[in-house]
PDB file of C-alpha atoms in Angstrom:
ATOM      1  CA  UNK G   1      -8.992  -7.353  46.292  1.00 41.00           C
ATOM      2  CA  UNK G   2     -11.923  -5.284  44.643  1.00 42.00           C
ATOM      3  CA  UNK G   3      -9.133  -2.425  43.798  1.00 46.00           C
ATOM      4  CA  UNK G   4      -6.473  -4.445  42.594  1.00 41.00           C
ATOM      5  CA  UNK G   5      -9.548  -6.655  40.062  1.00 42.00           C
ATOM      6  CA  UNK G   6     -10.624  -2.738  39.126  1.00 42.00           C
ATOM      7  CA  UNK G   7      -7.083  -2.009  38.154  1.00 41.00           C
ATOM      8  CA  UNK G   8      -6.569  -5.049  36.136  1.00 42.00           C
ATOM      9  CA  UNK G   9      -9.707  -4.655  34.397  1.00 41.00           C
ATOM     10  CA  UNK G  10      -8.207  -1.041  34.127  1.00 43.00           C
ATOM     11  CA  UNK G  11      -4.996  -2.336  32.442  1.00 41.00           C
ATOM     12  CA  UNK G  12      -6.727  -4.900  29.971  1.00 41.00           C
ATOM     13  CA  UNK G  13      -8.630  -2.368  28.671  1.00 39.00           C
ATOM     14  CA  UNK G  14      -5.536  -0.078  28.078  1.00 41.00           C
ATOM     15  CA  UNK G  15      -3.263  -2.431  26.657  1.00 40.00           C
ATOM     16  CA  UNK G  16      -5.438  -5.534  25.131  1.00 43.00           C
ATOM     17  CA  UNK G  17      -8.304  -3.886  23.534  1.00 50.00           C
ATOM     18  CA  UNK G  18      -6.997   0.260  23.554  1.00 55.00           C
ATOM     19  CA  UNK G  19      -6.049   0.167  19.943  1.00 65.00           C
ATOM     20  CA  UNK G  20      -8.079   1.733  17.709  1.00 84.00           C
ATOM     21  CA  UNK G  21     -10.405  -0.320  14.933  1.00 93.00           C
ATOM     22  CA  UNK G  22     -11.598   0.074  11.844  1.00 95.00           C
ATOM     23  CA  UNK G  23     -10.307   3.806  11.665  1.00 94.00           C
ATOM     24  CA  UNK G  24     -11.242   5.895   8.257  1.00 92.00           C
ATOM     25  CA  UNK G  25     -10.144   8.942   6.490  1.00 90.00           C
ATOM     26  CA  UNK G  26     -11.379  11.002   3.805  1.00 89.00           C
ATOM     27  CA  UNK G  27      -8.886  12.119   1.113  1.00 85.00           C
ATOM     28  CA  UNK G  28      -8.940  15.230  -0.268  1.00 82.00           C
ATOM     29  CA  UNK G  29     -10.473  14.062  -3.428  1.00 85.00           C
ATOM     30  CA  UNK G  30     -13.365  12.807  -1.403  1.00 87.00           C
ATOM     31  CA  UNK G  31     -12.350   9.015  -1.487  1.00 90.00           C
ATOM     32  CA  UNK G  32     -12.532   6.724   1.691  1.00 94.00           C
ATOM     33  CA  UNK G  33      -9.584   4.563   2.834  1.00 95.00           C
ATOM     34  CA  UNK G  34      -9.041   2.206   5.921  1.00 97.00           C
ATOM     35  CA  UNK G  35      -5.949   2.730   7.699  1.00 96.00           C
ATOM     36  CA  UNK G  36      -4.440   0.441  10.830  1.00 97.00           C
ATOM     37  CA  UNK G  37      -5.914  -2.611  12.342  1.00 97.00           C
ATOM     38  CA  UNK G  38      -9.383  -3.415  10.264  1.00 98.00           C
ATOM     39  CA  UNK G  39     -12.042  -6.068  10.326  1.00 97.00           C
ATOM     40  CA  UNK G  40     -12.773  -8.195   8.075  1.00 97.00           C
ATOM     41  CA  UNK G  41     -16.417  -7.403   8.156  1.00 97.00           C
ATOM     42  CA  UNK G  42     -15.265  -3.688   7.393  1.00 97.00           C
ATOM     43  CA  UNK G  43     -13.605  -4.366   4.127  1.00 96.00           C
ATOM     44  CA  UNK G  44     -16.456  -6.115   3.153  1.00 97.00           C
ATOM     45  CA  UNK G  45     -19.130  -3.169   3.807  1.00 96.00           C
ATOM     46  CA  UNK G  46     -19.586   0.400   2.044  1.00 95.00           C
ATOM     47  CA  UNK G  47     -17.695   1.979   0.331  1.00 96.00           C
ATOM     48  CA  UNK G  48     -14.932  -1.310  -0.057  1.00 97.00           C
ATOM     49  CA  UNK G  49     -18.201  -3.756  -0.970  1.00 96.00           C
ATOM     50  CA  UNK G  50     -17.937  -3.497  -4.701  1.00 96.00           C
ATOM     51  CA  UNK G  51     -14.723  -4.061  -5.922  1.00 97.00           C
ATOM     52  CA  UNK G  52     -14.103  -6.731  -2.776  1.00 98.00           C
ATOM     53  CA  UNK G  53     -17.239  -8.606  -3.789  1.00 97.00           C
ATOM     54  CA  UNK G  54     -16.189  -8.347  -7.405  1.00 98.00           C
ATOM     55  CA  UNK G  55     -12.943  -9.657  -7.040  1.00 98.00           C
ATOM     56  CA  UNK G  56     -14.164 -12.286  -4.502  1.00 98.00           C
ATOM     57  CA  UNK G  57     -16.871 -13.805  -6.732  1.00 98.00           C
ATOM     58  CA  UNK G  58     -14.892 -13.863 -10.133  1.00 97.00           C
ATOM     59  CA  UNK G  59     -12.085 -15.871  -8.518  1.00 97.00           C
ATOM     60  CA  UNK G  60     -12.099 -19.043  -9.232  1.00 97.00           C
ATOM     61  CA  UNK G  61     -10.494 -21.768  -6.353  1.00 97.00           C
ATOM     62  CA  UNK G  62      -7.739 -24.413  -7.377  1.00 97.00           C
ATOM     63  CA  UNK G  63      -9.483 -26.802  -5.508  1.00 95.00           C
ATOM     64  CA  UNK G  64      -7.033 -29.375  -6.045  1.00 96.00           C
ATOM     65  CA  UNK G  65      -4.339 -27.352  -4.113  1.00 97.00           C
ATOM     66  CA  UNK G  66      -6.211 -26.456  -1.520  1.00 95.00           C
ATOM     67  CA  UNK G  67      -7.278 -29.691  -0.794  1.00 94.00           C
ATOM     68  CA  UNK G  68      -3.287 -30.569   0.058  1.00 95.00           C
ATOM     69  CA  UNK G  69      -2.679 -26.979   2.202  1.00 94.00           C
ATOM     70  CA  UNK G  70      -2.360 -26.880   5.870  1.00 88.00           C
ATOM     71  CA  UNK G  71      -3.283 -23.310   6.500  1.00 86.00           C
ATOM     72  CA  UNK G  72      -0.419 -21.850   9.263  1.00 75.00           C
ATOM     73  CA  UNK G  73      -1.476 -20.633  12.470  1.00 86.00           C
ATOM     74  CA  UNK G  74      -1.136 -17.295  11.946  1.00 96.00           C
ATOM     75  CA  UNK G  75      -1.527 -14.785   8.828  1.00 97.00           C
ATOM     76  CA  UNK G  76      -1.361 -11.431   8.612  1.00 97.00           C
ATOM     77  CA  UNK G  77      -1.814  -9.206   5.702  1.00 98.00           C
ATOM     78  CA  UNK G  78      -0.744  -5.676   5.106  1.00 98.00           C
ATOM     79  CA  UNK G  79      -3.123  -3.951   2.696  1.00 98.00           C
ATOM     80  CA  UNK G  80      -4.244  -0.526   1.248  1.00 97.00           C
ATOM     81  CA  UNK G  81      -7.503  -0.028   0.278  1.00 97.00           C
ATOM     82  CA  UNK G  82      -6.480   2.632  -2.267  1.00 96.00           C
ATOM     83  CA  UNK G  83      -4.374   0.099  -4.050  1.00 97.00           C
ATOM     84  CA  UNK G  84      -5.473  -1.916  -7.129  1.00 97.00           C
ATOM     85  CA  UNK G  85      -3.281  -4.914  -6.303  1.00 98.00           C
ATOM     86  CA  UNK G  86      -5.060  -5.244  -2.612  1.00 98.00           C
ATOM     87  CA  UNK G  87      -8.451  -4.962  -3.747  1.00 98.00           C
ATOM     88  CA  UNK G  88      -7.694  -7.556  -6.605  1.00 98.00           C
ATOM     89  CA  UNK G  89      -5.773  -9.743  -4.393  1.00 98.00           C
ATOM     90  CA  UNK G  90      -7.343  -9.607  -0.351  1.00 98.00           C
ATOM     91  CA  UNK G  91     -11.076 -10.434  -1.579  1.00 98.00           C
ATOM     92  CA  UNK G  92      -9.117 -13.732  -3.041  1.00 98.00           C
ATOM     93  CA  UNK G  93      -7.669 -14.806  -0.859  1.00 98.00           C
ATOM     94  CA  UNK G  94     -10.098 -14.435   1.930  1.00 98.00           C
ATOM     95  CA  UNK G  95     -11.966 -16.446  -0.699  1.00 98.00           C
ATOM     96  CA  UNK G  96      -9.292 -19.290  -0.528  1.00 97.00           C
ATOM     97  CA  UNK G  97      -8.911 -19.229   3.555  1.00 97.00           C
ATOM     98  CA  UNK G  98     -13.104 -19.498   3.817  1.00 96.00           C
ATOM     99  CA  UNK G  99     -12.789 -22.351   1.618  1.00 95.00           C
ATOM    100  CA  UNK G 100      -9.887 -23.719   3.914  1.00 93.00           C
ATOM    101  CA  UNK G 101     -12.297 -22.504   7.297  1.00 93.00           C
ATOM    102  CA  UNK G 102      -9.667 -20.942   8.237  1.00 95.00           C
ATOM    103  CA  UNK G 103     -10.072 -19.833  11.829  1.00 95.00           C
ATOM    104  CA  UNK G 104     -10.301 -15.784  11.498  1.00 96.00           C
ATOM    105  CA  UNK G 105      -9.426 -14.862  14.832  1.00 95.00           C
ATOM    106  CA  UNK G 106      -6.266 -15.882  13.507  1.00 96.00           C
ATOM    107  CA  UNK G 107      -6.185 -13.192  10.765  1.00 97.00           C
ATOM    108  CA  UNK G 108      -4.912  -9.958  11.260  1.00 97.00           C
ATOM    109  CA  UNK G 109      -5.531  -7.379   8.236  1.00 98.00           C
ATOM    110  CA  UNK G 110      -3.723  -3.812   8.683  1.00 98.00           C
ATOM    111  CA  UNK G 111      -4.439  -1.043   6.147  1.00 98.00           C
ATOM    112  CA  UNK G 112      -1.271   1.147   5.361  1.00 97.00           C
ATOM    113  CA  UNK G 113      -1.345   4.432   4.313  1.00 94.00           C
ATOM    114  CA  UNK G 114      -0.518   5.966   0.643  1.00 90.00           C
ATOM    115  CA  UNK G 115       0.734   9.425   1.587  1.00 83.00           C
ATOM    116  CA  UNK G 116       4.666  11.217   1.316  1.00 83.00           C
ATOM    117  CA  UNK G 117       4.331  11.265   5.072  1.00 82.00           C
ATOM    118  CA  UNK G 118       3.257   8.130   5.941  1.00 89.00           C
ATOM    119  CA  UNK G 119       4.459   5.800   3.097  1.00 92.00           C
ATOM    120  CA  UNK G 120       3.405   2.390   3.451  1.00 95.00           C
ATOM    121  CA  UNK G 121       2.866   2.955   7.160  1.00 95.00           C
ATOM    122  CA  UNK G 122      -0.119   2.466   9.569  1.00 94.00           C
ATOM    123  CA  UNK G 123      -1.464   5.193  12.211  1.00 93.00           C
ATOM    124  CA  UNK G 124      -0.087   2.747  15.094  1.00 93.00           C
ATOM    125  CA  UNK G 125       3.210   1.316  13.300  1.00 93.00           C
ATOM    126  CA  UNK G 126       1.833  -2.455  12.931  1.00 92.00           C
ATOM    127  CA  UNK G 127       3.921  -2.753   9.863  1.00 94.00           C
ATOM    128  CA  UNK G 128       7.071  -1.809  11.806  1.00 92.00           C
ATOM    129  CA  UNK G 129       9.999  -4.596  12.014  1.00 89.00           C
ATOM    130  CA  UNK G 130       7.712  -6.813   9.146  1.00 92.00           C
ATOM    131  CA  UNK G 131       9.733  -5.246   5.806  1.00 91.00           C
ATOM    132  CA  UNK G 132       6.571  -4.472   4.218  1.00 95.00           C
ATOM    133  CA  UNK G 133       7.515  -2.491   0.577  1.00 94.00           C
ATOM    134  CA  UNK G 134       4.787  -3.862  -1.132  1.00 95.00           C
ATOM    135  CA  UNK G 135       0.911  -3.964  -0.972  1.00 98.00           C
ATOM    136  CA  UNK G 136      -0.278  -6.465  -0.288  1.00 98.00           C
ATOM    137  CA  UNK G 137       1.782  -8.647   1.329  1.00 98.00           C
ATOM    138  CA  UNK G 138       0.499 -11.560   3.040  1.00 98.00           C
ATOM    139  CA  UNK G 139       2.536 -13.026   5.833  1.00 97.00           C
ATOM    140  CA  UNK G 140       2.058 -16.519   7.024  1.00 97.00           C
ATOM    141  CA  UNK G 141       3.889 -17.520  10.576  1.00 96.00           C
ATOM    142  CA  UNK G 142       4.230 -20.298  12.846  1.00 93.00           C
ATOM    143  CA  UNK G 143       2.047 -20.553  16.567  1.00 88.00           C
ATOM    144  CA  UNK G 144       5.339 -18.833  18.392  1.00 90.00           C
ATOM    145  CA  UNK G 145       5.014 -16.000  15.066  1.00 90.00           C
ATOM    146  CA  UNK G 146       8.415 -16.721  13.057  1.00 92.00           C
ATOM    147  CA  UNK G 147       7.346 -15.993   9.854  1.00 94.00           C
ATOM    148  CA  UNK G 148       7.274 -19.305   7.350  1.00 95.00           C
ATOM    149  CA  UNK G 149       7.273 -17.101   4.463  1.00 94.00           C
ATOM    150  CA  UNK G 150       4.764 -14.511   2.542  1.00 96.00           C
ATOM    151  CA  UNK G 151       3.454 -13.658  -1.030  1.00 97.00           C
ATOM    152  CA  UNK G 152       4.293  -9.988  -1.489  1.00 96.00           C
ATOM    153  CA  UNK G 153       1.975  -8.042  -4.029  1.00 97.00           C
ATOM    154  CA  UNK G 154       0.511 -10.535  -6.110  1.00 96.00           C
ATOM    155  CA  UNK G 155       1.309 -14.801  -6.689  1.00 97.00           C
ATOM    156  CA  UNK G 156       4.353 -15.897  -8.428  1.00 95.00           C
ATOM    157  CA  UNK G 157       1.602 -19.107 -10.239  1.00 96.00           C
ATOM    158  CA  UNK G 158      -1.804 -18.357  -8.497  1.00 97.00           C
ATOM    159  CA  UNK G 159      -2.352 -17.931  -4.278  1.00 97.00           C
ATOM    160  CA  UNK G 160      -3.275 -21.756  -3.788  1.00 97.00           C
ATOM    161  CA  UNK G 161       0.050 -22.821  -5.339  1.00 97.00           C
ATOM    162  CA  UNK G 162       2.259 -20.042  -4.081  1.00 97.00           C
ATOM    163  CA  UNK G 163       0.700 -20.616  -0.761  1.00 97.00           C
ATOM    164  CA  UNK G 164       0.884 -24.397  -1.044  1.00 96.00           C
ATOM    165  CA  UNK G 165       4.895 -24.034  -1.603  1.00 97.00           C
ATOM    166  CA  UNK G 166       5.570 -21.893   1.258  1.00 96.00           C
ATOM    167  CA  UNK G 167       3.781 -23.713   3.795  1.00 95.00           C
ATOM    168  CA  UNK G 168       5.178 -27.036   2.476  1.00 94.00           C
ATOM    169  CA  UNK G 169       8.943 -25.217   3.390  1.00 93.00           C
ATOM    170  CA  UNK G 170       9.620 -25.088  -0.902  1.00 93.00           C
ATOM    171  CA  UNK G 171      11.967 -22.346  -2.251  1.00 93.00           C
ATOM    172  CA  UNK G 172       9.964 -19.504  -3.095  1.00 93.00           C
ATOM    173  CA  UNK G 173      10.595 -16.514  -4.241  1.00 90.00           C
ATOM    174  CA  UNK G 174       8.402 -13.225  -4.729  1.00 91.00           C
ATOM    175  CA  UNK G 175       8.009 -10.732  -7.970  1.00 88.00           C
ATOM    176  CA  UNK G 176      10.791  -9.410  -5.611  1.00 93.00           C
ATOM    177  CA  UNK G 177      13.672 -11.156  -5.128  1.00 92.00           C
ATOM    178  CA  UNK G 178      16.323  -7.890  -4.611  1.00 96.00           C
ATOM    179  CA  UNK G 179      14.463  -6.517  -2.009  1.00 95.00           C
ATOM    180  CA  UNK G 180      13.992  -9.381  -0.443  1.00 93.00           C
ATOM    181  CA  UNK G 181      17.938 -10.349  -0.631  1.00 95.00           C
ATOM    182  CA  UNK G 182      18.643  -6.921   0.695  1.00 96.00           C
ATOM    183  CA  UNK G 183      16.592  -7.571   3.373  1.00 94.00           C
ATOM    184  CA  UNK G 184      18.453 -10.585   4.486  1.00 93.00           C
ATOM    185  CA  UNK G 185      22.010  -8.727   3.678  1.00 96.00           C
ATOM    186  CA  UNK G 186      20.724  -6.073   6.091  1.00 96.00           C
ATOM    187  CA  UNK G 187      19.647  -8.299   8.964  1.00 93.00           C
ATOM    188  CA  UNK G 188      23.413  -9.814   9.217  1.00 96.00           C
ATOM    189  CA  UNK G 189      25.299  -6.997   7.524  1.00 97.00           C
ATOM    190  CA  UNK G 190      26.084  -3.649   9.004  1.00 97.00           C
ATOM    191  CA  UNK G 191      25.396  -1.067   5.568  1.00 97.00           C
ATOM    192  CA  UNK G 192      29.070  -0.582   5.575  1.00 97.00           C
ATOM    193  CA  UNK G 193      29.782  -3.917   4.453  1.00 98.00           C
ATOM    194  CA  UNK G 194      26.871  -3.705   2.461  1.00 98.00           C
ATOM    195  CA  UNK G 195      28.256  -0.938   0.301  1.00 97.00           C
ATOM    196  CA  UNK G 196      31.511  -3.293   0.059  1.00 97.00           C
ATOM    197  CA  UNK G 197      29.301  -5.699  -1.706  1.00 97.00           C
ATOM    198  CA  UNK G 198      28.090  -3.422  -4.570  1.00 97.00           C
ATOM    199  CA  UNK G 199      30.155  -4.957  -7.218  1.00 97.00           C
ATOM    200  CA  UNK G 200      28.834  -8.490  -6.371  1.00 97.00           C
ATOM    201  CA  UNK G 201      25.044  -6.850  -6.102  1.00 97.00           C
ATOM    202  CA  UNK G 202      25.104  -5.348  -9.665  1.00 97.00           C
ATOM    203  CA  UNK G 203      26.078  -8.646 -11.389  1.00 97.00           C
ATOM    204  CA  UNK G 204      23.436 -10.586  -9.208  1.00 96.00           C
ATOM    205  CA  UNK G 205      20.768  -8.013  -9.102  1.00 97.00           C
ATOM    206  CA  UNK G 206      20.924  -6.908 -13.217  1.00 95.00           C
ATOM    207  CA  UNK G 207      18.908 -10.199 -14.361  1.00 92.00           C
ATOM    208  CA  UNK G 208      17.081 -10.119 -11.596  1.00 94.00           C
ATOM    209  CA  UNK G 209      15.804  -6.751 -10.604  1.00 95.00           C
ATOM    210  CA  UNK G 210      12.050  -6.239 -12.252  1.00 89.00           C
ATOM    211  CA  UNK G 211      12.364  -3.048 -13.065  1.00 95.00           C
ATOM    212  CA  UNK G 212      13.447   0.540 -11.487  1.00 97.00           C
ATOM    213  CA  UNK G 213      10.338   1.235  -9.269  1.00 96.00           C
ATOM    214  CA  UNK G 214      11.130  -2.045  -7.213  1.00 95.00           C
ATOM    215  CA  UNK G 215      14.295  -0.501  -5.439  1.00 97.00           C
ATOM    216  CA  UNK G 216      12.549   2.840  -5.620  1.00 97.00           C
ATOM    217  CA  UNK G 217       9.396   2.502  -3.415  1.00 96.00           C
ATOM    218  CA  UNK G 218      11.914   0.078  -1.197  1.00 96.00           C
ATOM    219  CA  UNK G 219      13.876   3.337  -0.750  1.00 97.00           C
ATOM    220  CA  UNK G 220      10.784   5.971  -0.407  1.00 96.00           C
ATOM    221  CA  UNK G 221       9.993   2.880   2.216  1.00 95.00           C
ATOM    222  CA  UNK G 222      13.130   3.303   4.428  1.00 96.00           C
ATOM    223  CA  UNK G 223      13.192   6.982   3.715  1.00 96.00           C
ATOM    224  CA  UNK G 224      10.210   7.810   5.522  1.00 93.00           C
ATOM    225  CA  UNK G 225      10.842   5.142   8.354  1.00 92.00           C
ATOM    226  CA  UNK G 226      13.816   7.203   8.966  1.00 94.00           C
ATOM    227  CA  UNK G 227      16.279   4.333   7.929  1.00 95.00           C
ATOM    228  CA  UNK G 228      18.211   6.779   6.189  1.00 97.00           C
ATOM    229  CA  UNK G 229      21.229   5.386   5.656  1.00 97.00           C
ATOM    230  CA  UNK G 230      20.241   2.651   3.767  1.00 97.00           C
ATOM    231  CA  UNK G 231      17.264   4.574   2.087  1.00 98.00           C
ATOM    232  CA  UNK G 232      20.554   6.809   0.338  1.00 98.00           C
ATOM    233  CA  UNK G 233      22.390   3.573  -0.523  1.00 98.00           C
ATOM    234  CA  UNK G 234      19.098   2.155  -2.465  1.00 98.00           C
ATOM    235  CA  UNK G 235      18.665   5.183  -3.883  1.00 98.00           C
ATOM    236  CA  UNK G 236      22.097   4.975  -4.862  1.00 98.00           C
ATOM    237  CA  UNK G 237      22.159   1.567  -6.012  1.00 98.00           C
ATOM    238  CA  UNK G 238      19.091   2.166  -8.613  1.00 98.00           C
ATOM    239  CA  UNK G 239      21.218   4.512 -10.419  1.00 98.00           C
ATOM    240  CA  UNK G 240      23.674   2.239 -11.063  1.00 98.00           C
ATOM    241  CA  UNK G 241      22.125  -0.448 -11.697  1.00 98.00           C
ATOM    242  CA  UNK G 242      19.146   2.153 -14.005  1.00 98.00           C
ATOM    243  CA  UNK G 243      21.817   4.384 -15.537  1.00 98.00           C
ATOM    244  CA  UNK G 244      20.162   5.279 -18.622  1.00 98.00           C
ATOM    245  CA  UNK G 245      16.780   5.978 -17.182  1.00 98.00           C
ATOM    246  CA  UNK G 246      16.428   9.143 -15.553  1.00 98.00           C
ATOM    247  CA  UNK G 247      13.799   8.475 -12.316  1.00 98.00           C
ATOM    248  CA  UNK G 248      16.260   6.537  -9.993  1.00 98.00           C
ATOM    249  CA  UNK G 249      18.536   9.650 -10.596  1.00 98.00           C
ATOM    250  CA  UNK G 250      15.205  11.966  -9.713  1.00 98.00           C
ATOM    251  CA  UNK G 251      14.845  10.091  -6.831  1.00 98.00           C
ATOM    252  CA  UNK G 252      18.176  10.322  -5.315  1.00 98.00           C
ATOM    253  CA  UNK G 253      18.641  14.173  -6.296  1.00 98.00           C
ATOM    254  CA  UNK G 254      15.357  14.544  -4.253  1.00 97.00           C
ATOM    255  CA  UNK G 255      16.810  12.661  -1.120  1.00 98.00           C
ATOM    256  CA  UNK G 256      19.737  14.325  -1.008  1.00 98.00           C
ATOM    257  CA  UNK G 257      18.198  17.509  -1.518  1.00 97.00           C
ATOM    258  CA  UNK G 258      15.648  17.236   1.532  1.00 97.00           C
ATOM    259  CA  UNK G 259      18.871  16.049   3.568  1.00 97.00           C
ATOM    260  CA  UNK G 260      20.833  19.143   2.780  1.00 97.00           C
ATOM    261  CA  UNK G 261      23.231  17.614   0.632  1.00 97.00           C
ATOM    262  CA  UNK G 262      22.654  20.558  -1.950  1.00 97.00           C
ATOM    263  CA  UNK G 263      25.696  20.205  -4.381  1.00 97.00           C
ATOM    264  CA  UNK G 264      25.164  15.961  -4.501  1.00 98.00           C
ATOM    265  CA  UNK G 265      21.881  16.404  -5.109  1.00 98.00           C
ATOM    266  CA  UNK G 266      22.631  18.784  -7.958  1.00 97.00           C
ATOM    267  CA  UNK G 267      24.643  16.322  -9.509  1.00 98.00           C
ATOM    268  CA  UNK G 268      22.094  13.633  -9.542  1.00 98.00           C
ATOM    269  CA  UNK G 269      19.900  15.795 -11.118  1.00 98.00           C
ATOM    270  CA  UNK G 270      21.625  17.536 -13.982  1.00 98.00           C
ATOM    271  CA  UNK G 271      22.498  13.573 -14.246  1.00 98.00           C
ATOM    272  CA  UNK G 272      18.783  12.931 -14.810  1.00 98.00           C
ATOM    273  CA  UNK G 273      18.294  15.832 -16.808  1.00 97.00           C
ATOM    274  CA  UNK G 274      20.919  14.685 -19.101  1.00 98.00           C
ATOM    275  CA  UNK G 275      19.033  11.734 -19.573  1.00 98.00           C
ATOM    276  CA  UNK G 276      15.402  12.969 -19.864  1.00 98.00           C
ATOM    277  CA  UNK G 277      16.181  16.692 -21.143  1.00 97.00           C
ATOM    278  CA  UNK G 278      12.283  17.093 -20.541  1.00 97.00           C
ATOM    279  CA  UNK G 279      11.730  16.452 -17.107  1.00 97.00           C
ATOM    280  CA  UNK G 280       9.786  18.873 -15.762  1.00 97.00           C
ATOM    281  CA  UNK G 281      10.456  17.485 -12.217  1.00 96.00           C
ATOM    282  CA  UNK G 282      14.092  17.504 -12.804  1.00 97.00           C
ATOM    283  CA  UNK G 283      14.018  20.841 -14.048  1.00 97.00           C
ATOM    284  CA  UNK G 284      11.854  22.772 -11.134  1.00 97.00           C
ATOM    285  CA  UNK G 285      13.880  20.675  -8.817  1.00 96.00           C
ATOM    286  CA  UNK G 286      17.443  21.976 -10.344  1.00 97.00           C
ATOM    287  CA  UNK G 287      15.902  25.541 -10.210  1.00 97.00           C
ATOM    288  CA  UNK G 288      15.295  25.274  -6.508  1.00 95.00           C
ATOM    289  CA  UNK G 289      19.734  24.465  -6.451  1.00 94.00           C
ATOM    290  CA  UNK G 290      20.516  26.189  -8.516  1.00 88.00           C
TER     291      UNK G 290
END
């Protein structure tokens, strides 16, 4: 009996407390940044202090909302302490769930990481299977964890309201709707009969799309999850529906480059270059295809 307690002890310490906490890195630049699973205590100390108290004091509650919200049981938010829109956004709406008392063991905050590399990823793959393209996003789910909904880089009206409409089961939708419609195509579409639907996507996604960066950090996303497949067709799909502006066609000339499609990515380029005859990018990276 004493063995098998030791080895369960053993095992709980593996597997329920083994990953790692509050981990930080130095850039090269000398900056700090939180990556993986953090505290909430640890975004509030040195170095992250000043511009989380900042933003946390000069918010300002919409009490009135928040006096009709009935927090969910579960929220998790994916963060990056390098970005502007996390350390504008987090402090706030910690502010809001402290003024809800909000039960923090509940919270679960998970710093991703701003490097090629390791886009939008964290050291232990939390944000893996969650469809995180944008930082932050804060994801609010149900006691079994299906997800009720989430507010993905900033609020729509203000995070009292936005919250207040998810939770209440309202039609929301984020600064992102095309992502998150591809998201949903993807989950009951194989990318075959995605492709089929490109017609349909350009006349729904043209007054829709924000502009060409929201498809392109969706693709650099999927890219460097090695989700290639549909990391090409984005790529793809932001030149058509960005013809006359030269990035999308950067991007995709870059991709295809890096997967040894030489001559294609040639094409996108010289496409690109067309557009933007001063590139500088496009015109090192059609030197090295040349």
């Amino acid at each position: 009996m004493k063995n098998l307690t030791t080895i369960a002890l053993l095992l709980s310490l593996q597997f329920g407390f083994g990953q790692p906490m509050n981990r930080s890195f130095e850039n090269a630049n000398g900056t700090i940044k939180l990556l993986g699973q953090v505290t909430l205590d640890r975004l509030k100390s040195d170095p992250f202090d000043e511009w989380y108290q900042t933003n946390y004091v000069e918010h300002s509650l919409d009490q009135k909302t928040l006096e009709t919200i009935d927090l969910s049981d579960s929220i998790t938010i994916f963060m990056g302490t390098w970005c502007g829109d996390s350390r504008r956004e987090v402090p706030r709406f910690i502010k809001m769930l402290e003024s809800e008392s909000f039960d923090f063991a509940k919270l679960k905050i998970v710093c991703l990481n701003s490097g090629f590399q390791n886009y939008k990823q964290a050291p232990e793959r939390e944000e893996r299977g969650a469809n995180v393209h944008r930082v932050p996003t804060f994801v609010f789910h149900e006691s079994d964890g299906t997800e009720i909904g989430r507010v993905v880089e900033e609020p729509v009206v203000s995070l009292e309201a936005d919250t207040k409409v998810i939770l209440d089961g309202g039609e929301y939708k984020t600064f992102y709707p095309v992502v998150a419609d591809l998201l949903k195509k993807f989950e009951s579409h194989s990318i075959k009969e995605v492709r089929k639907m490109i017609p349909k996507l350009l006349d729904d996604y043209r007054e829709e799309i924000v502009n060409e960066y929201e498809l392109n950090t969706y693709g650099y996303v999927l890219w460097t999850s090695f989700d290639l497949m549909k990391a090409e067709f984005i790529f793809e799909l932001n030149t058509e529906l960005f013809p006359d502006l030269a990035m999308p066609f950067q991007s995709l000339a870059r991709f295809k480059q890096v997967m040894g499609m030489k001559k294609d990515a040639l094409v996108s380029a010289k496409k690109g270059m067309k557009i933007d005859p001063e590139n500088e990018t496009l015109a090192r990276l059609i030197a090295e295809l040349d």
